[in-house]
Structure formats: C-alpha cells, structure tokens
C-alpha cells in the first residue's frame, strides 16, 4: 500500500504498558486520539490457527478491577496465639468470604470472576505476623455488577477484619471498562476482511485490555487474531507461529482503508 492511495490520514499507535492499565491512558492523555474518528486492533490468540480472525460486536473482553488488601493484626509467639490478633486466620476467612460476592450477590447466569492470585503472610514457623496481604482481580461485563462487587468487597473485608479485632487497608485499582465493539464498524470490517481471513465467532473473554479506553472515546473494533501456537495467554508454555505476523500486517492495511471510507460515509 502507498500513502498516496489513502483517502485520509491513518495513525498507527505503538503503545507501551497494556498490562497495568497505564498505556492507553497515557497515550490518550498525550493526544493520540486527537482528530481520530475510529480505531481498530486485535490481540493474538495462540489457540486459534494462523489466518483465523475471531470477531463479534458488543462486549468482547471484561472490565478489570484489581485489589490489594493488607490486614493489620497483632503478632505473637506461635505457641501463644491468645496474645495475638492473628491476621493469617483473617486472611483465610477472607479468601472464602469474598467468594460469596460471586455465589450470593450476582445472578448465576451473569459473568463475574473474582480471583485471589497472591497471598503473603509471615516469615517463619514460630511467629504469628503483624500483617497479612492478599491481591487479586475482579472481571465482569456488566457495569451494575461491577459496582456492586466493589461495594460488597469493601463491606466483607472491613467486617471480617473487625470480627477478628483487626483492621484492613484496601488499595483499589479501577481498570478499563469492557472491550465493547461498535456494531456498525464490526459489520463493515467483517465484509472487508472475509476474503483474506477465516472469520469465526469470537467468544467472550474474561481477560481485559485497555483498548477499551480508546473505545470509550471513539467507535472501535477489537478482534482475536490466530497465532497458531500452544498454551494460552500468560502461560509459561505459550508459543506462537511467526507466520501470523503477515496476517497482522494485512489486517491493519485492510482495516485502515475500510475505516477511512466508513468515517467519510
């Protein structure tokens, strides 16, 4: 493709720090969307064959809220627990209690994941520590459920700590909303890409992507491009096929041309 063949301006975004909710926000704050009227992108998927593009309109990837909780107790000798307010006991109770957000506050047919992915407490076998910590994430596709989960999270953490004569601090990182594809733009791209890609329906994915922050500003499309490897995202055995790079370049070429026509229609 030659620049002279483009009926308008195409902006390629080379964004850092997608993990951690910082990259897209930083780019937007620095004006990357100034004058931009539509956007398209994709994430590689090793469980899809090279040449495959998974597409759907509407919600595609979940919102993301991360939490970091520190329980403040009172340490003591492990043989003298009566002198302590044991934060490890509270930590164990919280791990179970927080799962009731999903099981008892959210409708069974609604998607919401609450995962505690890291716990830290103590350094040796004979000392009850002063503090304990847990960290994790909440993913959902529904704004009301997202807000409810946060309210219940704070209630449960504070009440469980108080019940055990302790306190807790909560660091809440509100990430992007769910990736939500513009229906009209998705339909246009589906027609344009069908001759070069094996188009298949995309399944909802509980992973998040800060591409959603761009879609909060302008119409956008995000898909899953097959990279034909093994494992899945964030697994240690993840591998991809470099042949997928050709399809990635072709996607951007066709999408850029289609978006220029779409925004001028």
PDB file of N, CA and C in Angstrom, residues 74 227 260:
ATOM      1  N   UNK A  74      -2.145  -8.276  65.197  1.00  0.00           N
ATOM      2  CA  UNK A  74      -1.159  -8.195  66.273  1.00  0.00           C
ATOM      3  C   UNK A  74      -0.405  -9.509  66.332  1.00  0.00           C
ATOM      4  N   UNK A 227      -2.662 -17.005  16.229  1.00  0.00           N
ATOM      5  CA  UNK A 227      -1.203 -17.064  16.144  1.00  0.00           C
ATOM      6  C   UNK A 227      -0.703 -18.500  16.163  1.00  0.00           C
ATOM      7  N   UNK A 260     -11.272   4.489   6.848  1.00  0.00           N
ATOM      8  CA  UNK A 260     -11.286   5.796   6.158  1.00  0.00           C
ATOM      9  C   UNK A 260     -12.573   5.976   5.362  1.00  0.00           C
TER      10      UNK A 260
END
